[in-house]
């Protein structure tokens, strides 16, 4: 995918952005756009890298001001928040193993 759209083969797959969550300070009432494809260079936020895939960003409004733990492995059952799903992925995350219900999973290059 260097410098362009994802390969057709990878366009339908979720990509592991990181094995670990990221803590981000958010502002109450502000809307954020969470990356659902794993391709964004601005994790956990969408930067438009999903173009050419079936993925769209997920709108999320901060319920209060503070630090929030966001998922980057893209396997959480509570997106965009981390539910510690990455703990079960430590040996398989970013290895090409299918880990998301109903979705395919590929390593981030």
PDB file as gemmi writes it, atoms N, CA and C in Angstrom:
CRYST1    1.000    1.000    1.000  90.00  90.00  90.00 P 1                      
ATOM      1  N   UNK A   1       0.805  -1.190   0.000  1.00  0.00           N  
ATOM      2  CA  UNK A   1       0.000   0.000   0.000  1.00  0.00           C  
ATOM      3  C   UNK A   1       0.851   1.258   0.000  1.00  0.00           C  
ATOM      4  N   UNK A   2       2.138   1.219  -0.139  1.00  0.00           N  
ATOM      5  CA  UNK A   2       2.948   2.415  -0.082  1.00  0.00           C  
ATOM      6  C   UNK A   2       2.503   3.458  -1.090  1.00  0.00           C  
ATOM      7  N   UNK A   3       2.206   4.659  -0.576  1.00  0.00           N  
ATOM      8  CA  UNK A   3       1.906   5.791  -1.435  1.00  0.00           C  
ATOM      9  C   UNK A   3       0.594   5.738  -2.181  1.00  0.00           C  
ATOM     10  N   UNK A   4      -0.349   4.908  -1.770  1.00  0.00           N  
ATOM     11  CA  UNK A   4      -1.607   4.868  -2.507  1.00  0.00           C  
ATOM     12  C   UNK A   4      -2.666   4.063  -1.810  1.00  0.00           C  
ATOM     13  N   UNK A   5      -3.610   3.585  -2.598  1.00  0.00           N  
ATOM     14  CA  UNK A   5      -4.717   2.803  -2.065  1.00  0.00           C  
ATOM     15  C   UNK A   5      -4.230   1.427  -1.642  1.00  0.00           C  
ATOM     16  N   UNK A   6      -4.981   0.807  -0.709  1.00  0.00           N  
ATOM     17  CA  UNK A   6      -4.606  -0.542  -0.309  1.00  0.00           C  
ATOM     18  C   UNK A   6      -4.775  -1.510  -1.471  1.00  0.00           C  
ATOM     19  N   UNK A   7      -4.010  -2.609  -1.445  1.00  0.00           N  
ATOM     20  CA  UNK A   7      -4.185  -3.654  -2.446  1.00  0.00           C  
ATOM     21  C   UNK A   7      -5.622  -4.148  -2.358  1.00  0.00           C  
ATOM     22  N   UNK A   8      -6.182  -4.550  -3.494  1.00  0.00           N  
ATOM     23  CA  UNK A   8      -7.557  -5.044  -3.508  1.00  0.00           C  
ATOM     24  C   UNK A   8      -7.709  -6.187  -2.517  1.00  0.00           C  
ATOM     25  N   UNK A   9      -6.724  -7.052  -2.441  1.00  0.00           N  
ATOM     26  CA  UNK A   9      -6.768  -8.194  -1.535  1.00  0.00           C  
ATOM     27  C   UNK A   9      -6.891  -7.751  -0.074  1.00  0.00           C  
ATOM     28  N   UNK A  10      -6.244  -6.644   0.300  1.00  0.00           N  
ATOM     29  CA  UNK A  10      -6.248  -6.167   1.675  1.00  0.00           C  
ATOM     30  C   UNK A  10      -7.361  -5.172   1.979  1.00  0.00           C  
ATOM     31  N   UNK A  11      -8.101  -4.727   0.978  1.00  0.00           N  
ATOM     32  CA  UNK A  11      -9.081  -3.654   1.152  1.00  0.00           C  
ATOM     33  C   UNK A  11     -10.227  -4.020   2.086  1.00  0.00           C  
ATOM     34  N   UNK A  12     -10.509  -5.294   2.255  1.00  0.00           N  
ATOM     35  CA  UNK A  12     -11.617  -5.719   3.114  1.00  0.00           C  
ATOM     36  C   UNK A  12     -11.138  -6.190   4.478  1.00  0.00           C  
ATOM     37  N   UNK A  13      -9.872  -6.025   4.779  1.00  0.00           N  
ATOM     38  CA  UNK A  13      -9.301  -6.552   6.017  1.00  0.00           C  
ATOM     39  C   UNK A  13      -8.990  -5.444   7.017  1.00  0.00           C  
ATOM     40  N   UNK A  14      -9.245  -5.759   8.277  1.00  0.00           N  
ATOM     41  CA  UNK A  14      -8.864  -4.869   9.367  1.00  0.00           C  
ATOM     42  C   UNK A  14      -7.365  -5.017   9.576  1.00  0.00           C  
ATOM     43  N   UNK A  15      -6.681  -3.915   9.812  1.00  0.00           N  
ATOM     44  CA  UNK A  15      -5.241  -3.975  10.035  1.00  0.00           C  
ATOM     45  C   UNK A  15      -4.918  -3.648  11.487  1.00  0.00           C  
ATOM     46  N   UNK A  16      -4.030  -4.409  12.061  1.00  0.00           N  
ATOM     47  CA  UNK A  16      -3.581  -4.177  13.426  1.00  0.00           C  
ATOM     48  C   UNK A  16      -2.690  -2.934  13.435  1.00  0.00           C  
ATOM     49  N   UNK A  17      -3.128  -1.878  14.113  1.00  0.00           N  
ATOM     50  CA  UNK A  17      -2.332  -0.653  14.172  1.00  0.00           C  
ATOM     51  C   UNK A  17      -1.266  -0.746  15.261  1.00  0.00           C  
ATOM     52  N   UNK A  18      -1.561  -1.489  16.324  1.00  0.00           N  
ATOM     53  CA  UNK A  18      -0.620  -1.668  17.430  1.00  0.00           C  
ATOM     54  C   UNK A  18      -1.131  -2.779  18.337  1.00  0.00           C  
ATOM     55  N   UNK A  19      -0.226  -3.432  19.032  1.00  0.00           N  
ATOM     56  CA  UNK A  19      -0.619  -4.447  20.003  1.00  0.00           C  
ATOM     57  C   UNK A  19      -1.151  -3.820  21.285  1.00  0.00           C  
ATOM     58  N   UNK A  20      -0.985  -2.519  21.436  1.00  0.00           N  
ATOM     59  CA  UNK A  20      -1.326  -1.855  22.686  1.00  0.00           C  
ATOM     60  C   UNK A  20      -2.268  -0.680  22.471  1.00  0.00           C  
ATOM     61  N   UNK A  21      -3.084  -0.371  23.496  1.00  0.00           N  
ATOM     62  CA  UNK A  21      -3.975   0.789  23.397  1.00  0.00           C  
ATOM     63  C   UNK A  21      -3.174   2.083  23.502  1.00  0.00           C  
ATOM     64  N   UNK A  22      -3.858   3.182  23.284  1.00  0.00           N  
ATOM     65  CA  UNK A  22      -3.235   4.496  23.439  1.00  0.00           C  
ATOM     66  C   UNK A  22      -4.153   5.332  24.327  1.00  0.00           C  
ATOM     67  N   UNK A  23      -3.554   6.090  25.230  1.00  0.00           N  
ATOM     68  CA  UNK A  23      -4.320   6.998  26.091  1.00  0.00           C  
ATOM     69  C   UNK A  23      -4.304   8.375  25.457  1.00  0.00           C  
ATOM     70  N   UNK A  24      -5.483   8.963  25.322  1.00  0.00           N  
ATOM     71  CA  UNK A  24      -5.619  10.268  24.686  1.00  0.00           C  
ATOM     72  C   UNK A  24      -6.497  11.147  25.571  1.00  0.00           C  
ATOM     73  N   UNK A  25      -6.079  12.404  25.742  1.00  0.00           N  
ATOM     74  CA  UNK A  25      -6.912  13.367  26.469  1.00  0.00           C  
ATOM     75  C   UNK A  25      -7.997  13.864  25.527  1.00  0.00           C  
ATOM     76  N   UNK A  26      -9.243  13.796  25.988  1.00  0.00           N  
ATOM     77  CA  UNK A  26     -10.391  14.225  25.190  1.00  0.00           C  
ATOM     78  C   UNK A  26     -11.173  15.291  25.955  1.00  0.00           C  
ATOM     79  N   UNK A  27     -11.986  16.043  25.210  1.00  0.00           N  
ATOM     80  CA  UNK A  27     -12.789  17.114  25.798  1.00  0.00           C  
ATOM     81  C   UNK A  27     -14.267  16.737  25.777  1.00  0.00           C  
ATOM     82  N   UNK A  28     -14.933  16.938  26.900  1.00  0.00           N  
ATOM     83  CA  UNK A  28     -16.357  16.632  27.019  1.00  0.00           C  
ATOM     84  C   UNK A  28     -17.164  17.297  25.904  1.00  0.00           C  
ATOM     85  N   UNK A  29     -18.018  16.499  25.268  1.00  0.00           N  
ATOM     86  CA  UNK A  29     -18.905  17.002  24.223  1.00  0.00           C  
ATOM     87  C   UNK A  29     -18.282  17.108  22.843  1.00  0.00           C  
ATOM     88  N   UNK A  30     -16.974  16.956  22.744  1.00  0.00           N  
ATOM     89  CA  UNK A  30     -16.301  17.049  21.441  1.00  0.00           C  
ATOM     90  C   UNK A  30     -16.437  15.717  20.702  1.00  0.00           C  
ATOM     91  N   UNK A  31     -16.677  15.795  19.387  1.00  0.00           N  
ATOM     92  CA  UNK A  31     -16.803  14.594  18.567  1.00  0.00           C  
ATOM     93  C   UNK A  31     -15.455  14.260  17.933  1.00  0.00           C  
ATOM     94  N   UNK A  32     -15.111  12.983  17.987  1.00  0.00           N  
ATOM     95  CA  UNK A  32     -13.868  12.465  17.421  1.00  0.00           C  
ATOM     96  C   UNK A  32     -14.231  11.387  16.404  1.00  0.00           C  
ATOM     97  N   UNK A  33     -13.326  11.126  15.473  1.00  0.00           N  
ATOM     98  CA  UNK A  33     -13.567  10.112  14.440  1.00  0.00           C  
ATOM     99  C   UNK A  33     -12.506   9.021  14.551  1.00  0.00           C  
ATOM    100  N   UNK A  34     -12.924   7.890  15.086  1.00  0.00           N  
ATOM    101  CA  UNK A  34     -12.069   6.746  15.364  1.00  0.00           C  
ATOM    102  C   UNK A  34     -11.796   5.952  14.089  1.00  0.00           C  
ATOM    103  N   UNK A  35     -10.545   5.590  13.892  1.00  0.00           N  
ATOM    104  CA  UNK A  35     -10.136   4.757  12.755  1.00  0.00           C  
ATOM    105  C   UNK A  35     -10.606   3.326  12.994  1.00  0.00           C  
ATOM    106  N   UNK A  36     -11.393   2.788  12.076  1.00  0.00           N  
ATOM    107  CA  UNK A  36     -11.880   1.411  12.189  1.00  0.00           C  
ATOM    108  C   UNK A  36     -11.106   0.431  11.312  1.00  0.00           C  
ATOM    109  N   UNK A  37     -10.284   0.951  10.414  1.00  0.00           N  
ATOM    110  CA  UNK A  37      -9.582   0.072   9.470  1.00  0.00           C  
ATOM    111  C   UNK A  37      -8.163  -0.276   9.917  1.00  0.00           C  
ATOM    112  N   UNK A  38      -7.577   0.547  10.786  1.00  0.00           N  
ATOM    113  CA  UNK A  38      -6.216   0.315  11.253  1.00  0.00           C  
ATOM    114  C   UNK A  38      -5.146   0.916  10.369  1.00  0.00           C  
ATOM    115  N   UNK A  39      -5.523   1.590   9.291  1.00  0.00           N  
ATOM    116  CA  UNK A  39      -4.551   2.122   8.333  1.00  0.00           C  
ATOM    117  C   UNK A  39      -4.089   3.548   8.644  1.00  0.00           C  
ATOM    118  N   UNK A  40      -4.824   4.258   9.479  1.00  0.00           N  
ATOM    119  CA  UNK A  40      -4.502   5.658   9.769  1.00  0.00           C  
ATOM    120  C   UNK A  40      -3.111   5.802  10.378  1.00  0.00           C  
ATOM    121  N   UNK A  41      -2.412   6.827   9.979  1.00  0.00           N  
ATOM    122  CA  UNK A  41      -1.098   7.144  10.554  1.00  0.00           C  
ATOM    123  C   UNK A  41      -1.272   8.009  11.802  1.00  0.00           C  
ATOM    124  N   UNK A  42      -2.528   8.379  12.106  1.00  0.00           N  
ATOM    125  CA  UNK A  42      -2.845   9.259  13.225  1.00  0.00           C  
ATOM    126  C   UNK A  42      -3.702   8.519  14.258  1.00  0.00           C  
ATOM    127  N   UNK A  43      -3.338   7.269  14.574  1.00  0.00           N  
ATOM    128  CA  UNK A  43      -4.115   6.444  15.506  1.00  0.00           C  
ATOM    129  C   UNK A  43      -4.296   7.141  16.847  1.00  0.00           C  
ATOM    130  N   UNK A  44      -5.473   7.050  17.442  1.00  0.00           N  
ATOM    131  CA  UNK A  44      -6.594   6.212  17.047  1.00  0.00           C  
ATOM    132  C   UNK A  44      -7.563   6.898  16.082  1.00  0.00           C  
ATOM    133  N   UNK A  45      -7.211   8.076  15.605  1.00  0.00           N  
ATOM    134  CA  UNK A  45      -8.134   8.864  14.777  1.00  0.00           C  
ATOM    135  C   UNK A  45      -7.998   8.555  13.289  1.00  0.00           C  
ATOM    136  N   UNK A  46      -9.074   8.732  12.584  1.00  0.00           N  
ATOM    137  CA  UNK A  46      -9.120   8.525  11.140  1.00  0.00           C  
ATOM    138  C   UNK A  46      -8.376   9.647  10.421  1.00  0.00           C  
ATOM    139  N   UNK A  47      -7.606   9.285   9.411  1.00  0.00           N  
ATOM    140  CA  UNK A  47      -6.946  10.285   8.560  1.00  0.00           C  
ATOM    141  C   UNK A  47      -7.329  10.113   7.089  1.00  0.00           C  
ATOM    142  N   UNK A  48      -8.355   9.296   6.830  1.00  0.00           N  
ATOM    143  CA  UNK A  48      -8.811   9.078   5.459  1.00  0.00           C  
ATOM    144  C   UNK A  48      -8.127   7.926   4.752  1.00  0.00           C  
ATOM    145  N   UNK A  49      -7.232   7.223   5.439  1.00  0.00           N  
ATOM    146  CA  UNK A  49      -6.506   6.114   4.807  1.00  0.00           C  
ATOM    147  C   UNK A  49      -7.406   4.945   4.427  1.00  0.00           C  
ATOM    148  N   UNK A  50      -8.651   4.951   4.880  1.00  0.00           N  
ATOM    149  CA  UNK A  50      -9.593   3.880   4.535  1.00  0.00           C  
ATOM    150  C   UNK A  50     -10.102   4.006   3.101  1.00  0.00           C  
ATOM    151  N   UNK A  51      -9.773   5.074   2.423  1.00  0.00           N  
ATOM    152  CA  UNK A  51     -10.233   5.284   1.047  1.00  0.00           C  
ATOM    153  C   UNK A  51      -9.926   4.052   0.201  1.00  0.00           C  
ATOM    154  N   UNK A  52     -10.917   3.571  -0.509  1.00  0.00           N  
ATOM    155  CA  UNK A  52     -10.746   2.382  -1.339  1.00  0.00           C  
ATOM    156  C   UNK A  52     -11.061   1.088  -0.606  1.00  0.00           C  
ATOM    157  N   UNK A  53     -11.536   1.198   0.642  1.00  0.00           N  
ATOM    158  CA  UNK A  53     -11.916   0.019   1.419  1.00  0.00           C  
ATOM    159  C   UNK A  53     -13.391   0.126   1.788  1.00  0.00           C  
ATOM    160  N   UNK A  54     -13.896  -0.878   2.479  1.00  0.00           N  
ATOM    161  CA  UNK A  54     -15.281  -0.860   2.948  1.00  0.00           C  
ATOM    162  C   UNK A  54     -15.428  -0.109   4.265  1.00  0.00           C  
ATOM    163  N   UNK A  55     -14.341   0.351   4.848  1.00  0.00           N  
ATOM    164  CA  UNK A  55     -14.364   0.950   6.175  1.00  0.00           C  
ATOM    165  C   UNK A  55     -14.710   2.432   6.162  1.00  0.00           C  
ATOM    166  N   UNK A  56     -15.326   2.864   7.257  1.00  0.00           N  
ATOM    167  CA  UNK A  56     -15.654   4.266   7.494  1.00  0.00           C  
ATOM    168  C   UNK A  56     -15.242   4.594   8.923  1.00  0.00           C  
ATOM    169  N   UNK A  57     -14.919   5.853   9.206  1.00  0.00           N  
ATOM    170  CA  UNK A  57     -14.591   6.204  10.586  1.00  0.00           C  
ATOM    171  C   UNK A  57     -15.821   6.078  11.481  1.00  0.00           C  
ATOM    172  N   UNK A  58     -15.574   5.900  12.757  1.00  0.00           N  
ATOM    173  CA  UNK A  58     -16.649   5.803  13.740  1.00  0.00           C  
ATOM    174  C   UNK A  58     -16.697   7.103  14.533  1.00  0.00           C  
ATOM    175  N   UNK A  59     -17.834   7.790  14.487  1.00  0.00           N  
ATOM    176  CA  UNK A  59     -17.992   9.020  15.266  1.00  0.00           C  
ATOM    177  C   UNK A  59     -18.159   8.648  16.737  1.00  0.00           C  
ATOM    178  N   UNK A  60     -17.452   9.368  17.607  1.00  0.00           N  
ATOM    179  CA  UNK A  60     -17.528   9.131  19.050  1.00  0.00           C  
ATOM    180  C   UNK A  60     -17.479  10.477  19.749  1.00  0.00           C  
ATOM    181  N   UNK A  61     -18.409  10.707  20.663  1.00  0.00           N  
ATOM    182  CA  UNK A  61     -18.461  11.951  21.417  1.00  0.00           C  
ATOM    183  C   UNK A  61     -18.011  11.686  22.844  1.00  0.00           C  
ATOM    184  N   UNK A  62     -17.039  12.450  23.304  1.00  0.00           N  
ATOM    185  CA  UNK A  62     -16.498  12.271  24.651  1.00  0.00           C  
ATOM    186  C   UNK A  62     -17.554  12.626  25.700  1.00  0.00           C  
ATOM    187  N   UNK A  63     -17.849  11.695  26.614  1.00  0.00           N  
ATOM    188  CA  UNK A  63     -18.848  11.969  27.641  1.00  0.00           C  
ATOM    189  C   UNK A  63     -18.341  12.907  28.734  1.00  0.00           C  
ATOM    190  N   UNK A  64     -17.018  12.960  28.898  1.00  0.00           N  
ATOM    191  CA  UNK A  64     -16.424  13.870  29.878  1.00  0.00           C  
ATOM    192  C   UNK A  64     -14.978  14.149  29.480  1.00  0.00           C  
ATOM    193  N   UNK A  65     -14.407  15.184  30.056  1.00  0.00           N  
ATOM    194  CA  UNK A  65     -13.020  15.545  29.788  1.00  0.00           C  
ATOM    195  C   UNK A  65     -12.106  14.633  30.598  1.00  0.00           C  
ATOM    196  N   UNK A  66     -11.043  14.155  29.968  1.00  0.00           N  
ATOM    197  CA  UNK A  66     -10.085  13.312  30.668  1.00  0.00           C  
ATOM    198  C   UNK A  66      -9.319  12.428  29.710  1.00  0.00           C  
ATOM    199  N   UNK A  67      -8.536  11.533  30.276  1.00  0.00           N  
ATOM    200  CA  UNK A  67      -7.728  10.602  29.500  1.00  0.00           C  
ATOM    201  C   UNK A  67      -8.533   9.324  29.265  1.00  0.00           C  
ATOM    202  N   UNK A  68      -8.557   8.887  28.013  1.00  0.00           N  
ATOM    203  CA  UNK A  68      -9.345   7.714  27.621  1.00  0.00           C  
ATOM    204  C   UNK A  68      -8.432   6.704  26.931  1.00  0.00           C  
ATOM    205  N   UNK A  69      -8.663   5.419  27.211  1.00  0.00           N  
ATOM    206  CA  UNK A  69      -7.870   4.337  26.618  1.00  0.00           C  
ATOM    207  C   UNK A  69      -8.574   3.856  25.346  1.00  0.00           C  
ATOM    208  N   UNK A  70      -7.971   4.139  24.190  1.00  0.00           N  
ATOM    209  CA  UNK A  70      -8.538   3.762  22.897  1.00  0.00           C  
ATOM    210  C   UNK A  70      -7.838   2.527  22.343  1.00  0.00           C  
ATOM    211  N   UNK A  71      -8.629   1.677  21.689  1.00  0.00           N  
ATOM    212  CA  UNK A  71      -8.132   0.456  21.063  1.00  0.00           C  
ATOM    213  C   UNK A  71      -7.342   0.785  19.798  1.00  0.00           C  
ATOM    214  N   UNK A  72      -6.220   0.091  19.615  1.00  0.00           N  
ATOM    215  CA  UNK A  72      -5.476   0.181  18.358  1.00  0.00           C  
ATOM    216  C   UNK A  72      -5.291  -1.189  17.709  1.00  0.00           C  
ATOM    217  N   UNK A  73      -5.618  -2.272  18.440  1.00  0.00           N  
ATOM    218  CA  UNK A  73      -5.507  -3.607  17.835  1.00  0.00           C  
ATOM    219  C   UNK A  73      -6.718  -3.906  16.953  1.00  0.00           C  
ATOM    220  N   UNK A  74      -7.781  -3.112  17.123  1.00  0.00           N  
ATOM    221  CA  UNK A  74      -9.017  -3.208  16.328  1.00  0.00           C  
ATOM    222  C   UNK A  74      -9.792  -4.498  16.579  1.00  0.00           C  
ATOM    223  N   UNK A  75      -9.567  -5.131  17.741  1.00  0.00           N  
ATOM    224  CA  UNK A  75     -10.292  -6.349  18.101  1.00  0.00           C  
ATOM    225  C   UNK A  75     -11.250  -6.141  19.261  1.00  0.00           C  
ATOM    226  N   UNK A  76     -11.321  -4.928  19.782  1.00  0.00           N  
ATOM    227  CA  UNK A  76     -12.199  -4.643  20.910  1.00  0.00           C  
ATOM    228  C   UNK A  76     -13.662  -4.937  20.581  1.00  0.00           C  
ATOM    229  N   UNK A  77     -14.393  -5.359  21.577  1.00  0.00           N  
ATOM    230  CA  UNK A  77     -15.842  -5.564  21.427  1.00  0.00           C  
ATOM    231  C   UNK A  77     -16.588  -4.286  21.821  1.00  0.00           C  
ATOM    232  N   UNK A  78     -15.842  -3.256  22.262  1.00  0.00           N  
ATOM    233  CA  UNK A  78     -16.434  -1.997  22.720  1.00  0.00           C  
ATOM    234  C   UNK A  78     -15.796  -0.795  22.021  1.00  0.00           C  
ATOM    235  N   UNK A  79     -15.739  -0.796  20.683  1.00  0.00           N  
ATOM    236  CA  UNK A  79     -15.062   0.298  19.984  1.00  0.00           C  
ATOM    237  C   UNK A  79     -15.715   1.647  20.278  1.00  0.00           C  
ATOM    238  N   UNK A  80     -14.941   2.666  20.390  1.00  0.00           N  
ATOM    239  CA  UNK A  80     -13.506   2.768  20.142  1.00  0.00           C  
ATOM    240  C   UNK A  80     -12.648   2.490  21.369  1.00  0.00           C  
ATOM    241  N   UNK A  81     -13.284   2.086  22.472  1.00  0.00           N  
ATOM    242  CA  UNK A  81     -12.561   1.924  23.729  1.00  0.00           C  
ATOM    243  C   UNK A  81     -11.893   0.561  23.826  1.00  0.00           C  
ATOM    244  N   UNK A  82     -10.731   0.543  24.434  1.00  0.00           N  
ATOM    245  CA  UNK A  82      -9.999  -0.704  24.643  1.00  0.00           C  
ATOM    246  C   UNK A  82     -10.708  -1.545  25.696  1.00  0.00           C  
ATOM    247  N   UNK A  83     -10.906  -2.827  25.406  1.00  0.00           N  
ATOM    248  CA  UNK A  83     -11.488  -3.760  26.375  1.00  0.00           C  
ATOM    249  C   UNK A  83     -10.477  -4.854  26.734  1.00  0.00           C  
ATOM    250  N   UNK A  84      -9.215  -4.593  26.462  1.00  0.00           N  
ATOM    251  CA  UNK A  84      -8.096  -5.503  26.741  1.00  0.00           C  
ATOM    252  C   UNK A  84      -8.091  -6.740  25.846  1.00  0.00           C  
ATOM    253  N   UNK A  85      -8.790  -6.693  24.719  1.00  0.00           N  
ATOM    254  CA  UNK A  85      -8.744  -7.811  23.770  1.00  0.00           C  
ATOM    255  C   UNK A  85      -7.319  -8.077  23.306  1.00  0.00           C  
ATOM    256  N   UNK A  86      -6.485  -7.038  23.298  1.00  0.00           N  
ATOM    257  CA  UNK A  86      -5.103  -7.191  22.831  1.00  0.00           C  
ATOM    258  C   UNK A  86      -4.312  -8.182  23.684  1.00  0.00           C  
ATOM    259  N   UNK A  87      -4.718  -8.394  24.935  1.00  0.00           N  
ATOM    260  CA  UNK A  87      -4.005  -9.325  25.803  1.00  0.00           C  
ATOM    261  C   UNK A  87      -4.027 -10.727  25.202  1.00  0.00           C  
ATOM    262  N   UNK A  88      -5.144 -11.119  24.628  1.00  0.00           N  
ATOM    263  CA  UNK A  88      -5.249 -12.427  23.998  1.00  0.00           C  
ATOM    264  C   UNK A  88      -4.574 -12.504  22.644  1.00  0.00           C  
ATOM    265  N   UNK A  89      -4.112 -11.361  22.152  1.00  0.00           N  
ATOM    266  CA  UNK A  89      -3.500 -11.310  20.826  1.00  0.00           C  
ATOM    267  C   UNK A  89      -1.985 -11.220  20.869  1.00  0.00           C  
ATOM    268  N   UNK A  90      -1.416 -11.183  22.044  1.00  0.00           N  
ATOM    269  CA  UNK A  90       0.015 -10.911  22.150  1.00  0.00           C  
ATOM    270  C   UNK A  90       0.860 -11.791  21.242  1.00  0.00           C  
ATOM    271  N   UNK A  91       0.463 -13.034  21.042  1.00  0.00           N  
ATOM    272  CA  UNK A  91       1.260 -13.887  20.165  1.00  0.00           C  
ATOM    273  C   UNK A  91       0.779 -13.845  18.723  1.00  0.00           C  
ATOM    274  N   UNK A  92      -0.466 -13.372  18.502  1.00  0.00           N  
ATOM    275  CA  UNK A  92      -0.989 -13.409  17.143  1.00  0.00           C  
ATOM    276  C   UNK A  92      -1.198 -12.045  16.509  1.00  0.00           C  
ATOM    277  N   UNK A  93      -1.284 -10.984  17.293  1.00  0.00           N  
ATOM    278  CA  UNK A  93      -1.539  -9.657  16.734  1.00  0.00           C  
ATOM    279  C   UNK A  93      -0.466  -9.311  15.716  1.00  0.00           C  
ATOM    280  N   UNK A  94      -0.926  -8.790  14.629  1.00  0.00           N  
ATOM    281  CA  UNK A  94      -0.025  -8.360  13.566  1.00  0.00           C  
ATOM    282  C   UNK A  94       0.697  -9.524  12.910  1.00  0.00           C  
ATOM    283  N   UNK A  95       0.120 -10.730  13.021  1.00  0.00           N  
ATOM    284  CA  UNK A  95       0.743 -11.888  12.391  1.00  0.00           C  
ATOM    285  C   UNK A  95      -0.105 -12.457  11.263  1.00  0.00           C  
ATOM    286  N   UNK A  96      -1.264 -11.849  11.015  1.00  0.00           N  
ATOM    287  CA  UNK A  96      -2.121 -12.329   9.947  1.00  0.00           C  
ATOM    288  C   UNK A  96      -3.196 -13.287  10.410  1.00  0.00           C  
ATOM    289  N   UNK A  97      -3.301 -13.526  11.717  1.00  0.00           N  
ATOM    290  CA  UNK A  97      -4.301 -14.434  12.251  1.00  0.00           C  
ATOM    291  C   UNK A  97      -5.654 -13.731  12.315  1.00  0.00           C  
ATOM    292  N   UNK A  98      -6.704 -14.431  11.939  1.00  0.00           N  
ATOM    293  CA  UNK A  98      -8.051 -13.860  12.004  1.00  0.00           C  
ATOM    294  C   UNK A  98      -8.472 -13.754  13.461  1.00  0.00           C  
ATOM    295  N   UNK A  99      -8.772 -12.528  13.902  1.00  0.00           N  
ATOM    296  CA  UNK A  99      -9.118 -12.327  15.303  1.00  0.00           C  
ATOM    297  C   UNK A  99     -10.398 -11.541  15.489  1.00  0.00           C  
ATOM    298  N   UNK A 100     -10.989 -11.064  14.446  1.00  0.00           N  
ATOM    299  CA  UNK A 100     -12.166 -10.225  14.587  1.00  0.00           C  
ATOM    300  C   UNK A 100     -13.384 -10.940  14.018  1.00  0.00           C  
ATOM    301  N   UNK A 101     -14.423 -11.050  14.803  1.00  0.00           N  
ATOM    302  CA  UNK A 101     -15.635 -11.731  14.372  1.00  0.00           C  
ATOM    303  C   UNK A 101     -16.148 -11.114  13.083  1.00  0.00           C  
ATOM    304  N   UNK A 102     -16.326 -11.942  12.087  1.00  0.00           N  
ATOM    305  CA  UNK A 102     -16.868 -11.472  10.822  1.00  0.00           C  
ATOM    306  C   UNK A 102     -15.893 -10.698   9.961  1.00  0.00           C  
ATOM    307  N   UNK A 103     -14.653 -10.606  10.368  1.00  0.00           N  
ATOM    308  CA  UNK A 103     -13.695  -9.839   9.585  1.00  0.00           C  
ATOM    309  C   UNK A 103     -12.388 -10.582   9.401  1.00  0.00           C  
ATOM    310  N   UNK A 104     -11.634 -10.140   8.454  1.00  0.00           N  
ATOM    311  CA  UNK A 104     -10.312 -10.705   8.218  1.00  0.00           C  
ATOM    312  C   UNK A 104      -9.291  -9.782   8.843  1.00  0.00           C  
ATOM    313  N   UNK A 105      -8.116 -10.267   9.077  1.00  0.00           N  
ATOM    314  CA  UNK A 105      -7.119  -9.511   9.817  1.00  0.00           C  
ATOM    315  C   UNK A 105      -5.765  -9.679   9.140  1.00  0.00           C  
ATOM    316  N   UNK A 106      -5.085  -8.596   8.924  1.00  0.00           N  
ATOM    317  CA  UNK A 106      -3.770  -8.663   8.295  1.00  0.00           C  
ATOM    318  C   UNK A 106      -2.786  -7.813   9.075  1.00  0.00           C  
ATOM    319  N   UNK A 107      -1.504  -8.088   8.939  1.00  0.00           N  
ATOM    320  CA  UNK A 107      -0.517  -7.276   9.630  1.00  0.00           C  
ATOM    321  C   UNK A 107      -0.442  -5.883   9.034  1.00  0.00           C  
ATOM    322  N   UNK A 108      -0.099  -4.915   9.856  1.00  0.00           N  
ATOM    323  CA  UNK A 108       0.130  -3.556   9.358  1.00  0.00           C  
ATOM    324  C   UNK A 108       1.563  -3.515   8.859  1.00  0.00           C  
ATOM    325  N   UNK A 109       1.754  -3.004   7.669  1.00  0.00           N  
ATOM    326  CA  UNK A 109       3.087  -2.974   7.052  1.00  0.00           C  
ATOM    327  C   UNK A 109       3.858  -1.759   7.491  1.00  0.00           C  
TER     328      UNK A 109                                                      
END                                                                             
